[in-house]
CSV table of C-alpha atoms in Angstrom, one decimal:
chain,number,residue,atom,x,y,z
A,28,MET,CA,-17.8,-63.5,12.6
A,29,LYS,CA,-17.3,-60.4,14.7
A,30,HIS,CA,-13.7,-61.1,14.9
A,31,THR,CA,-13.3,-61.4,11.1
A,32,LEU,CA,-15.2,-58.1,10.7
A,33,LEU,CA,-12.9,-56.4,13.1
A,34,LYS,CA,-9.9,-57.8,11.4
A,35,ILE,CA,-11.2,-56.5,8.0
A,36,LEU,CA,-11.9,-53.1,9.5
A,37,THR,CA,-8.4,-53.0,11.0
A,38,ILE,CA,-6.9,-53.6,7.7
A,39,PHE,CA,-9.3,-51.9,5.3
A,40,VAL,CA,-9.8,-48.5,7.0
A,41,PRO,CA,-6.1,-47.7,7.5
A,42,VAL,CA,-5.3,-48.8,3.9
A,43,LEU,CA,-8.2,-46.7,2.6
A,44,LEU,CA,-7.1,-43.6,4.6
A,45,LEU,CA,-3.5,-44.1,3.4
A,46,LEU,CA,-4.6,-44.3,-0.2
A,47,VAL,CA,-6.8,-41.2,0.1
A,48,ALA,CA,-4.0,-39.3,1.8
A,49,LEU,CA,-1.6,-40.3,-0.9
A,50,GLN,CA,-4.1,-39.3,-3.6
A,51,TYR,CA,-4.5,-35.9,-1.9
A,52,SER,CA,-0.7,-35.4,-1.7
A,53,ILE,CA,-0.2,-36.3,-5.3
A,54,PHE,CA,-3.0,-34.2,-6.6
A,55,SER,CA,-2.0,-31.2,-4.4
A,56,VAL,CA,1.6,-31.4,-5.8
A,57,LEU,CA,0.2,-31.7,-9.3
A,58,SER,CA,-1.9,-28.6,-8.8
A,59,VAL,CA,1.2,-26.6,-7.8
A,60,ARG,CA,3.1,-27.9,-10.8
A,61,LYS,CA,0.3,-27.2,-13.2
A,62,GLN,CA,-0.1,-23.6,-11.8
A,63,TYR,CA,3.6,-23.1,-12.2
A,64,GLN,CA,3.6,-24.4,-15.7
A,65,ASP,CA,0.6,-22.2,-16.6
A,66,ILE,CA,2.2,-19.1,-15.2
A,67,CYS,CA,5.6,-19.6,-16.8
A,68,ASP,CA,4.3,-21.0,-20.2
A,69,SER,CA,1.8,-18.3,-20.8
A,70,ALA,CA,4.5,-15.6,-20.2
A,71,GLU,CA,5.5,-13.4,-23.1
A,72,ASN,CA,8.4,-15.0,-25.1
A,73,ASN,CA,10.3,-11.8,-25.4
A,74,ILE,CA,11.2,-11.7,-21.7
A,75,PRO,CA,14.9,-12.6,-21.5
A,76,GLN,CA,15.9,-15.4,-19.1
A,77,PRO,CA,19.4,-14.5,-17.8
A,78,ASN,CA,21.6,-17.3,-16.6
A,79,GLU,CA,21.8,-16.0,-13.0
A,80,GLU,CA,18.6,-16.3,-11.1
A,81,ASP,CA,19.1,-13.1,-9.2
A,82,SER,CA,20.9,-11.0,-11.8
A,83,THR,CA,21.0,-7.2,-11.9
A,84,TRP,CA,18.9,-7.2,-15.0
A,85,VAL,CA,16.1,-9.2,-13.3
A,86,GLN,CA,16.2,-6.9,-10.3
A,87,LEU,CA,16.0,-3.8,-12.5
A,88,TYR,CA,13.3,-5.4,-14.5
A,89,LYS,CA,11.3,-6.1,-11.3
A,90,GLU,CA,11.8,-2.4,-10.3
A,91,LYS,CA,10.6,-1.1,-13.6
A,92,THR,CA,7.5,-3.2,-13.7
A,93,TRP,CA,6.7,-2.2,-10.1
A,94,LEU,CA,6.9,1.5,-10.9
A,95,GLU,CA,4.9,1.0,-14.1
A,96,SER,CA,2.1,-0.8,-12.3
A,97,ARG,CA,2.0,1.8,-9.6
A,98,LEU,CA,1.9,4.6,-12.2
A,99,ASN,CA,-1.0,2.8,-14.0
A,100,SER,CA,-2.9,2.3,-10.8
A,101,ALA,CA,-2.4,6.1,-10.0
A,102,LYS,CA,-4.7,6.8,-13.0
A,103,SER,CA,-7.6,5.3,-11.1
A,104,ASP,CA,-9.8,7.4,-8.9
A,105,SER,CA,-9.9,4.8,-6.2
A,106,ILE,CA,-7.5,4.0,-3.4
A,107,CYS,CA,-5.0,1.3,-4.4
A,108,LEU,CA,-2.8,-1.1,-2.4
A,109,SER,CA,1.0,-1.5,-3.0
A,110,ILE,CA,2.7,-4.5,-1.6
A,111,ASN,CA,6.5,-4.1,-1.7
A,112,LEU,CA,7.9,-7.4,-0.3
A,113,LYS,CA,11.4,-6.3,-1.3
A,114,ASP,CA,11.4,-3.4,1.2
A,115,SER,CA,8.8,-5.0,3.5
A,116,VAL,CA,6.3,-2.2,3.2
A,117,ILE,CA,2.6,-2.1,2.4
A,118,GLN,CA,1.2,1.2,1.2
A,119,LEU,CA,-2.2,2.8,0.5
A,120,GLU,CA,-2.0,5.1,-2.5
A,121,LEU,CA,-4.4,7.4,-4.1
A,122,LYS,CA,-3.5,9.1,-7.4
A,123,GLY,CA,0.1,8.2,-6.7
A,124,VAL,CA,0.2,9.9,-3.3
A,125,VAL,CA,1.1,7.6,-0.4
A,126,LEU,CA,-1.6,7.9,2.2
A,127,LEU,CA,-0.4,5.2,4.6
A,128,SER,CA,2.9,3.4,4.7
A,129,SER,CA,2.9,0.4,7.0
A,130,PRO,CA,6.1,-1.6,7.7
A,131,MET,CA,5.6,-5.4,7.6
A,132,ILE,CA,6.4,-7.0,10.9
A,133,THR,CA,7.0,-10.2,9.0
A,134,TYR,CA,5.9,-11.9,5.8
A,135,SER,CA,6.1,-15.1,3.9
A,136,THR,CA,5.2,-16.4,0.4
A,137,ASP,CA,4.6,-19.7,-1.1
A,138,ARG,CA,7.6,-21.3,-2.8
A,139,LEU,CA,6.0,-21.0,-6.2
A,140,LEU,CA,6.3,-17.2,-6.1
A,141,LYS,CA,9.9,-17.4,-5.1
A,142,GLU,CA,10.8,-19.8,-7.9
A,143,LEU,CA,9.2,-17.8,-10.8
A,144,THR,CA,11.1,-17.3,-14.0
A,145,PRO,CA,11.4,-13.7,-15.2
A,146,GLY,CA,8.7,-14.6,-17.7
A,147,GLY,CA,6.5,-16.0,-15.0
A,148,TYR,CA,7.2,-12.9,-12.8
A,149,HIS,CA,6.2,-10.7,-15.8
A,150,ASN,CA,3.0,-12.6,-16.2
A,151,LEU,CA,2.0,-12.3,-12.6
A,152,PHE,CA,3.3,-8.9,-11.4
A,153,SER,CA,4.1,-6.7,-14.4
A,154,LYS,CA,0.6,-5.1,-14.2
A,155,GLU,CA,-1.6,-4.0,-11.4
A,156,VAL,CA,-4.2,-6.7,-10.5
A,157,GLN,CA,-7.7,-6.4,-9.3
A,158,ALA,CA,-8.9,-8.1,-6.1
A,159,ILE,CA,-12.0,-10.2,-6.9
A,160,ASN,CA,-13.2,-11.0,-3.4
A,161,ASP,CA,-12.3,-10.7,0.2
A,162,LEU,CA,-13.1,-12.1,3.7
A,163,SER,CA,-12.5,-10.4,7.0
A,164,THR,CA,-13.2,-10.4,10.7
A,165,ILE,CA,-14.0,-6.7,10.6
A,166,GLU,CA,-16.8,-5.0,8.7
A,167,LYS,CA,-15.9,-2.9,5.7
A,168,VAL,CA,-18.4,-0.2,6.8
A,169,PRO,CA,-19.0,-0.5,10.6
A,170,LEU,CA,-22.5,0.9,10.4
A,171,ILE,CA,-24.4,1.4,13.6
A,172,ILE,CA,-28.2,1.6,13.1
A,173,LYS,CA,-29.9,4.1,15.4
A,174,GLN,CA,-33.6,4.9,15.5
A,175,ALA,CA,-34.4,8.6,15.8
A,176,PRO,CA,-36.0,9.5,19.2
A,177,LYS,CA,-39.6,10.4,19.1
A,178,ASP,CA,-39.1,13.4,21.5
A,179,THR,CA,-36.5,15.0,23.8
A,180,ILE,CA,-37.4,12.7,26.7
A,181,GLU,CA,-36.5,9.6,24.6
A,182,TYR,CA,-33.4,11.4,23.4
A,183,ALA,CA,-32.3,12.1,27.0
A,184,ARG,CA,-32.7,8.4,27.8
A,185,GLN,CA,-30.5,7.3,24.9
A,186,SER,CA,-26.8,6.6,25.5
A,187,HIS,CA,-24.5,9.0,23.6
A,188,ALA,CA,-21.1,8.3,25.2
A,189,VAL,CA,-18.3,6.9,23.0
A,190,ASP,CA,-15.3,6.3,25.2
A,191,SER,CA,-13.1,4.0,23.1
A,192,LEU,CA,-12.8,2.1,19.9
A,193,PRO,CA,-13.7,-1.6,20.1
A,194,ASN,CA,-10.7,-3.9,20.4
A,195,GLU,CA,-11.4,-6.2,17.4
A,196,GLU,CA,-9.4,-9.0,16.0
A,197,VAL,CA,-8.1,-8.0,12.5
A,198,HIS,CA,-7.5,-10.7,10.0
A,199,TRP,CA,-8.4,-10.4,6.3
A,200,LEU,CA,-7.7,-12.1,3.1
A,201,MET,CA,-8.1,-11.0,-0.5
A,202,GLN,CA,-8.1,-13.1,-3.7
A,203,PHE,CA,-6.7,-11.4,-6.8
A,204,GLU,CA,-7.7,-12.0,-10.4
A,205,ASN,CA,-4.3,-13.7,-11.1
A,206,GLY,CA,-5.1,-16.3,-8.5
A,207,ILE,CA,-2.8,-15.0,-5.7
A,208,GLU,CA,-4.2,-14.8,-2.2
A,209,LEU,CA,-3.2,-12.1,0.2
A,210,HIS,CA,-3.5,-12.9,3.8
A,211,ILE,CA,-3.2,-10.0,6.2
A,212,GLU,CA,-2.8,-10.5,9.9
A,213,GLY,CA,-3.2,-7.5,12.2
A,214,SER,CA,-1.0,-8.0,15.2
A,215,ASP,CA,1.1,-6.0,17.6
A,216,SER,CA,2.6,-9.1,19.0
A,217,ASP,CA,6.1,-10.3,18.2
A,218,LEU,CA,5.2,-14.0,18.6
A,219,HIS,CA,5.3,-14.5,14.9
A,220,LYS,CA,5.1,-18.3,14.9
A,221,LYS,CA,1.8,-18.3,16.8
A,222,ILE,CA,0.3,-15.4,14.8
A,223,TRP,CA,-1.4,-17.6,12.1
A,224,ARG,CA,-2.8,-20.1,14.6
A,225,ASN,CA,-6.0,-18.3,15.3
A,226,LYS,CA,-9.6,-19.4,14.7
A,227,PHE,CA,-10.0,-17.3,11.5
A,228,TRP,CA,-7.0,-18.7,9.6
A,229,GLN,CA,-7.7,-22.2,10.9
A,230,LYS,CA,-11.2,-22.0,9.6
A,231,GLN,CA,-10.0,-20.8,6.2
A,232,ASN,CA,-7.4,-23.6,6.1
A,233,PHE,CA,-9.9,-26.2,7.0
A,234,ALA,CA,-12.4,-25.0,4.3
A,235,THR,CA,-9.6,-25.0,1.7
A,236,THR,CA,-8.4,-28.4,2.6
A,237,LEU,CA,-11.9,-29.8,2.6
A,238,ALA,CA,-12.6,-28.4,-0.8
A,239,LYS,CA,-9.3,-29.8,-2.1
A,240,LEU,CA,-10.0,-33.2,-0.6
A,241,LYS,CA,-13.4,-33.3,-2.3
A,242,LYS,CA,-11.8,-32.5,-5.6
A,243,THR,CA,-9.0,-35.0,-5.3
A,244,LEU,CA,-11.5,-37.8,-4.3
A,245,ARG,CA,-13.2,-37.1,-7.7
A,246,PHE,CA,-9.7,-37.5,-9.3
A,247,GLU,CA,-9.7,-33.8,-10.3
A,248,THR,CA,-6.7,-31.5,-9.8
A,249,PRO,CA,-7.7,-29.0,-7.1
A,250,GLU,CA,-7.3,-25.2,-7.5
A,251,TYR,CA,-4.1,-23.8,-6.1
A,252,HIS,CA,-3.8,-20.2,-5.0
A,253,PRO,CA,-0.2,-19.0,-4.2
A,254,ARG,CA,-0.3,-17.1,-0.9
A,255,ILE,CA,1.4,-14.0,0.3
A,256,MET,CA,1.1,-13.8,4.1
A,257,VAL,CA,1.8,-10.5,5.7
A,258,VAL,CA,1.8,-9.4,9.4
A,259,ILE,CA,1.3,-5.6,10.0
A,260,SER,CA,0.1,-3.6,13.0
A,261,LYS,CA,-3.5,-4.1,13.9
A,262,THR,CA,-4.3,-0.4,13.4
A,263,ASP,CA,-2.8,-0.3,10.0
A,264,ALA,CA,-4.5,-3.6,9.0
A,265,LYS,CA,-7.8,-2.2,10.0
A,266,ALA,CA,-7.2,1.2,8.3
A,267,ILE,CA,-6.1,-0.4,5.0
A,268,TYR,CA,-9.0,-2.9,4.8
A,269,ARG,CA,-11.6,-0.1,5.5
A,270,ALA,CA,-10.0,2.3,3.1
A,271,LEU,CA,-9.8,0.0,0.1
A,272,PRO,CA,-12.9,0.0,-2.2
A,273,GLU,CA,-14.8,-3.2,-3.0
A,274,LYS,CA,-12.5,-4.4,-5.8
A,275,PRO,CA,-9.2,-2.5,-5.4
A,276,LEU,CA,-6.2,-2.4,-7.7
A,277,ILE,CA,-3.1,-4.1,-6.2
A,278,CYS,CA,0.5,-3.7,-7.2
A,279,ILE,CA,3.0,-6.3,-6.0
A,280,ARG,CA,6.8,-6.2,-5.9
A,281,MET,CA,8.6,-9.4,-5.0
B,11,MET,CA,6.8,-53.6,-2.7
B,12,LYS,CA,3.1,-53.4,-1.8
B,13,THR,CA,3.0,-57.0,-0.6
B,14,LYS,CA,6.1,-56.3,1.6
B,15,LEU,CA,4.4,-53.3,3.2
B,16,LEU,CA,1.2,-55.3,3.8
B,17,LYS,CA,3.3,-58.1,5.4
B,18,TYR,CA,5.1,-55.6,7.6
B,19,TYR,CA,1.8,-54.1,8.6
B,20,LEU,CA,0.3,-57.5,9.5
B,21,GLN,CA,3.4,-58.4,11.4
B,22,SER,CA,3.0,-55.2,13.4
B,23,LEU,CA,-0.5,-56.2,14.2
B,24,GLN,CA,0.7,-59.5,15.4
B,25,GLN,CA,3.3,-57.8,17.5
B,26,ILE,CA,0.5,-55.8,19.2
B,27,ASP,CA,-1.2,-59.2,19.9
B,28,ARG,CA,2.1,-60.4,21.4
B,29,LEU,CA,2.0,-57.5,23.7
B,30,LYS,CA,-1.2,-59.0,25.0
B,31,LEU,CA,-3.3,-56.0,24.3
B,32,ALA,CA,-6.9,-57.0,24.4
B,33,ARG,CA,-8.3,-57.6,21.0
B,34,ASN,CA,-11.1,-55.0,21.6
B,35,ILE,CA,-8.5,-52.3,22.2
B,36,ARG,CA,-6.4,-53.1,19.1
B,37,THR,CA,-9.0,-52.1,16.6
B,38,PRO,CA,-9.8,-48.7,18.0
B,39,LEU,CA,-6.1,-48.1,18.5
B,40,VAL,CA,-5.2,-48.9,14.9
B,41,LEU,CA,-8.1,-46.7,13.7
B,42,ILE,CA,-7.0,-43.8,15.9
B,43,ILE,CA,-3.4,-44.0,14.7
B,44,SER,CA,-4.6,-44.3,11.1
B,45,VAL,CA,-6.8,-41.2,11.4
B,46,LEU,CA,-3.9,-39.3,13.1
B,47,VAL,CA,-1.6,-40.3,10.2
B,48,PHE,CA,-4.2,-39.3,7.7
B,49,VAL,CA,-4.8,-35.9,9.3
B,50,SER,CA,-1.0,-35.3,9.6
B,51,VAL,CA,-0.5,-36.1,5.9
B,52,ILE,CA,-3.4,-33.8,4.9
B,53,LEU,CA,-2.6,-30.9,7.2
B,54,PHE,CA,1.2,-30.9,7.6
B,55,PHE,CA,3.0,-33.2,5.2
B,56,THR,CA,1.2,-32.1,2.0
B,57,PRO,CA,1.6,-28.3,2.5
B,58,TRP,CA,5.3,-29.0,3.3
B,59,LEU,CA,5.6,-31.1,0.2
B,60,MET,CA,4.0,-28.4,-2.0
B,61,ASN,CA,6.6,-25.9,-0.9
B,62,GLN,CA,9.6,-28.0,-1.8
B,63,PRO,CA,11.9,-26.3,-4.4
B,64,LEU,CA,12.5,-29.7,-6.1
B,65,PHE,CA,9.3,-29.5,-8.1
B,66,PHE,CA,10.1,-26.1,-9.4
B,67,LYS,CA,13.7,-26.7,-10.2
B,68,THR,CA,12.8,-29.7,-12.4
B,69,GLN,CA,10.3,-27.6,-14.3
B,70,GLN,CA,12.5,-24.6,-14.7
B,71,LYS,CA,14.9,-26.6,-16.9
B,72,HIS,CA,12.1,-27.0,-19.4
B,73,ALA,CA,10.5,-23.6,-19.0
B,74,GLU,CA,13.5,-21.5,-19.5
B,75,GLN,CA,15.7,-20.9,-22.4
B,76,LYS,CA,18.8,-19.6,-20.7
B,77,MET,CA,20.8,-16.7,-22.2
B,78,GLU,CA,23.4,-14.2,-21.4
B,79,GLU,CA,22.4,-11.3,-19.2
B,80,PRO,CA,21.0,-8.5,-21.4
B,81,ASP,CA,22.1,-4.9,-21.3
B,82,ALA,CA,20.5,-3.1,-18.4
B,83,THR,CA,21.2,0.5,-19.4
B,84,MET,CA,17.7,1.1,-21.0
B,85,LEU,CA,16.1,-0.4,-17.9
B,86,LYS,CA,18.0,2.0,-15.6
B,87,VAL,CA,17.0,5.0,-17.7
B,88,GLY,CA,13.4,3.8,-17.7
B,89,ILE,CA,13.4,3.4,-13.9
B,90,VAL,CA,14.7,7.0,-13.4
B,91,LEU,CA,12.0,8.4,-15.7
B,92,LEU,CA,9.2,6.4,-14.0
B,93,GLN,CA,10.4,7.3,-10.5
B,94,LYS,CA,10.3,11.0,-11.6
B,95,LYS,CA,6.8,10.6,-12.9
B,96,ILE,CA,5.6,9.0,-9.7
B,97,ASP,CA,7.3,11.6,-7.5
B,98,ARG,CA,5.5,14.3,-9.5
B,99,LEU,CA,2.2,12.9,-8.5
B,100,THR,CA,2.7,13.9,-4.9
B,101,PRO,CA,1.8,17.6,-4.4
B,102,GLY,CA,4.9,19.7,-3.9
B,103,GLY,CA,3.2,22.3,-1.7
B,104,VAL,CA,1.0,21.5,1.2
B,105,TYR,CA,-1.6,18.8,1.6
B,106,LEU,CA,-3.5,17.0,4.4
B,107,VAL,CA,-4.1,13.3,4.8
B,108,ILE,CA,-6.9,12.2,7.1
B,109,ASN,CA,-7.2,8.6,8.4
B,110,THR,CA,-10.8,8.0,9.2
B,111,SER,CA,-10.1,4.5,10.7
B,112,ASP,CA,-7.5,5.7,13.1
B,113,ASN,CA,-9.0,9.2,13.5
B,114,SER,CA,-5.7,10.9,12.9
B,115,PHE,CA,-4.3,13.5,10.4
B,116,SER,CA,-0.9,14.2,8.8
B,117,LEU,CA,0.0,17.6,7.4
B,118,TYR,CA,2.7,17.7,4.7
B,119,LYS,CA,4.7,20.6,3.4
B,120,ASN,CA,7.1,20.1,0.5
B,121,LYS,CA,6.6,16.4,0.8
B,122,GLU,CA,7.7,16.4,4.4
B,123,LEU,CA,5.5,15.6,7.4
B,124,VAL,CA,5.2,18.8,9.4
B,125,ARG,CA,2.4,18.0,11.9
B,126,GLU,CA,0.3,15.0,12.9
B,127,GLY,CA,-2.3,14.5,15.5
B,128,ALA,CA,-5.7,13.2,16.5
B,129,CYS,CA,-9.0,14.2,14.9
B,130,SER,CA,-12.5,13.0,14.9
B,131,THR,CA,-14.3,11.7,11.8
B,132,GLY,CA,-17.7,10.2,11.0
B,133,SER,CA,-19.3,7.9,13.5
B,134,TYR,CA,-20.9,5.5,10.8
B,135,ILE,CA,-24.2,5.9,12.6
B,136,LYS,CA,-27.2,5.4,10.4
B,137,LEU,CA,-30.0,7.5,11.8
B,138,GLU,CA,-33.4,6.2,10.8
B,139,ALA,CA,-36.3,8.5,11.2
B,140,GLY,CA,-39.9,7.2,11.2
B,141,ASN,CA,-40.8,8.9,7.9
B,142,GLU,CA,-38.4,6.5,5.9
B,143,LYS,CA,-35.7,9.2,5.9
B,144,SER,CA,-32.3,8.2,7.0
B,145,TRP,CA,-28.8,9.7,7.2
B,146,ILE,CA,-25.4,8.0,7.4
B,147,PHE,CA,-22.8,10.0,9.4
B,148,GLU,CA,-19.8,9.0,7.3
B,149,THR,CA,-16.7,11.1,6.3
B,150,PRO,CA,-16.4,10.7,2.6
B,151,LYS,CA,-13.2,9.1,1.2
B,152,GLY,CA,-11.1,10.3,-1.7
B,153,VAL,CA,-9.3,13.5,-2.9
B,154,PHE,CA,-10.8,16.8,-2.0
B,155,THR,CA,-9.7,20.4,-2.3
B,156,ILE,CA,-10.1,23.3,0.2
B,157,ARG,CA,-13.0,25.3,-1.3
B,158,GLY,CA,-13.2,28.0,1.4
B,159,LYS,CA,-11.9,29.2,4.7
B,160,VAL,CA,-13.7,31.1,7.4
B,161,THR,CA,-13.0,32.3,10.9
B,162,ASP,CA,-15.5,32.1,13.7
B,163,PRO,CA,-17.8,29.8,11.7
B,164,VAL,CA,-21.5,29.5,12.5
B,165,TRP,CA,-23.1,26.1,12.3
B,166,ARG,CA,-26.3,26.1,10.2
B,167,LYS,CA,-28.0,23.0,11.6
B,168,PRO,CA,-29.3,20.6,9.0
B,169,ASP,CA,-32.5,18.6,9.5
B,170,TRP,CA,-30.8,15.6,11.0
B,171,ALA,CA,-29.5,17.7,13.9
B,172,PHE,CA,-33.1,18.2,15.1
B,173,VAL,CA,-34.3,14.7,14.2
B,174,GLU,CA,-31.4,13.2,16.2
B,175,GLU,CA,-32.4,15.1,19.3
B,176,GLY,CA,-36.1,14.3,19.0
B,177,LEU,CA,-36.9,17.9,18.1
B,178,ALA,CA,-39.3,19.1,15.5
B,179,VAL,CA,-37.5,20.3,12.3
B,180,PRO,CA,-37.9,24.1,11.9
B,181,PRO,CA,-38.4,25.8,8.5
B,182,PRO,CA,-35.3,26.8,6.6
B,183,GLY,CA,-33.8,30.1,7.8
B,184,ASP,CA,-35.3,29.7,11.3
B,185,PRO,CA,-33.1,31.3,14.0
B,186,SER,CA,-33.0,27.9,15.9
B,187,ARG,CA,-31.0,26.5,12.9
B,188,TYR,CA,-28.0,28.8,13.7
B,189,GLU,CA,-25.6,27.9,16.5
B,190,TYR,CA,-22.6,30.0,17.4
B,191,GLY,CA,-19.2,29.0,18.8
B,192,VAL,CA,-19.6,25.2,18.4
B,193,LEU,CA,-17.3,24.9,15.4
B,194,GLY,CA,-14.2,26.4,17.0
B,195,ASP,CA,-12.3,29.4,15.7
B,196,TYR,CA,-11.8,28.2,12.1
B,197,ALA,CA,-13.5,26.1,9.4
B,198,LEU,CA,-12.2,24.9,6.1
B,199,SER,CA,-14.8,23.7,3.6
B,200,LEU,CA,-14.3,20.5,1.6
B,201,GLY,CA,-17.6,20.9,-0.4
B,202,ASP,CA,-21.0,19.3,0.0
B,203,GLY,CA,-21.3,20.7,3.5
B,204,TYR,CA,-18.3,18.8,4.8
B,205,LEU,CA,-16.0,21.0,7.0
B,206,ILE,CA,-12.7,20.7,8.9
B,207,HIS,CA,-13.5,22.6,12.1
B,208,GLY,CA,-12.9,22.8,15.8
B,209,THR,CA,-14.8,21.2,18.6
B,210,LEU,CA,-16.1,21.8,22.2
B,211,TYR,CA,-15.8,18.0,22.8
B,212,LYS,CA,-12.0,17.6,22.9
B,213,ARG,CA,-12.1,14.4,24.9
B,214,PHE,CA,-13.6,12.7,21.8
B,215,LEU,CA,-10.6,13.6,19.6
B,216,GLY,CA,-9.3,10.3,18.2
B,217,LEU,CA,-12.7,8.7,18.2
B,218,PRO,CA,-15.3,8.4,15.4
B,219,VAL,CA,-18.1,10.7,16.7
B,220,THR,CA,-18.9,13.3,14.0
B,221,HIS,CA,-21.7,13.6,11.5
B,222,GLY,CA,-19.2,13.5,8.6
B,223,CYS,CA,-17.1,16.6,9.2
B,224,VAL,CA,-13.5,16.4,10.5
B,225,ARG,CA,-13.0,17.9,14.0
B,226,MET,CA,-9.6,19.0,15.2
B,227,GLY,CA,-8.1,20.4,18.4
B,228,ASP,CA,-7.6,24.1,18.7
B,229,ASP,CA,-3.8,24.2,18.0
B,230,ASP,CA,-3.9,21.6,15.2
B,231,LEU,CA,-6.8,23.5,13.6
B,232,GLU,CA,-5.0,26.8,13.7
B,233,THR,CA,-1.9,25.2,12.1
B,234,VAL,CA,-4.0,23.5,9.4
B,235,TYR,CA,-5.9,26.7,8.8
B,236,ASN,CA,-2.8,28.8,8.4
B,237,THR,CA,-0.9,26.2,6.3
B,238,LEU,CA,-3.5,25.1,3.8
B,239,PRO,CA,-4.5,27.6,1.2
B,240,ILE,CA,-7.7,27.5,-0.8
B,241,GLY,CA,-7.2,24.8,-3.5
B,242,ALA,CA,-4.9,22.7,-1.4
B,243,LYS,CA,-5.5,18.9,-1.6
B,244,VAL,CA,-7.0,16.9,1.2
B,245,PHE,CA,-6.8,13.1,1.0
B,246,ILE,CA,-9.2,11.2,3.1
B,247,PHE,CA,-9.1,7.4,3.6
């Protein structure tokens, strides 16, 4: 009896796991295809589709939309973020003035963003987008609560020395209204391959995978958010995150 | 196909038997391998699969209606005009940029960086007094203009300066509210009581230690004072 049960378990569990994994893979691929279709199909019809994928016209079109979106965001009174993947620069801008320009140490994007048609590109990047939420290892406002001393004796007892800034890990991500996720890694290291293997990103990946797995088990296509992953210096990553308002405007140039 | 796979799988199990592995080891071993395969598919294989160009290439054929490359002349003209518009947004004269996170400043003249250095900005301390009053020592962010410039500034101490030291708050205009020589040789007003001024505590330059004002070293302050006229823009982020 026990032997039969073990045999069933040995066959049933691996087959079940294999089926679930297969289901997960199929639905994940479907989610990417669906997103791609949605982006490219909802694009305006009057955007020409030149034969060459990387034609001069497409490049100029990208440049024009990039400048237009930056000009539009300059009308806002808030600090905006410009992500120029073509020149590998990330900039903080206020009223069109560049406040901080940080060179990217390295970056990568999901394949979907590389394979966009001009129409799809127009749909995603022709206008500035708004960030809808963010997550970070550092606080937006690093408030320190201090109780006022009752008298001068208590004041003398308090510590007032500030010798250095805390050495914090700086990783943050932002999700934009067009579904794109921006992952920023603050690092001064040149070990690029190991950069994304820290606790913060692993935790995010695990949470995303789990949510996707739950959806696929219900036979639903999970949400797919194309990612832009950028590594910049830790100081700049911190400065940019803290300078940006709650829901900043973002301009992207691929 | 499925039957073949199952057969192959059962054969593999028999092979394990043939290797004389104890039966009680076989089940956990198979389960561990299955879990490892499952995790690998979820964490590595699927993300890799999702990034394969194959899926997009197939779809592009349907999505695109290919055509000859359109004329790019109008685009080129448009880009030149837009670039000019963007360039015009940056002040042509002098302006100051202050980074409150890094506690540094950059002074620009004719769109060129002429000086940069360390400064001190708000400490982000929230001082809570017993009477439900509180103050946040934060340097405001945004665009400001130089509203006034003074030499040998005198500090008129606000209430929080007394509360912070555990002292009784004196009435307005009381002589104890005025302190001389602590703000350096110059001060530039940004409005709402915020100043760019000097400091006695030069070792704290580069650190967030102020009550909201921007402190600079003597030489930097002198340059900034002499370069920025009233009305010049100050960008704080």
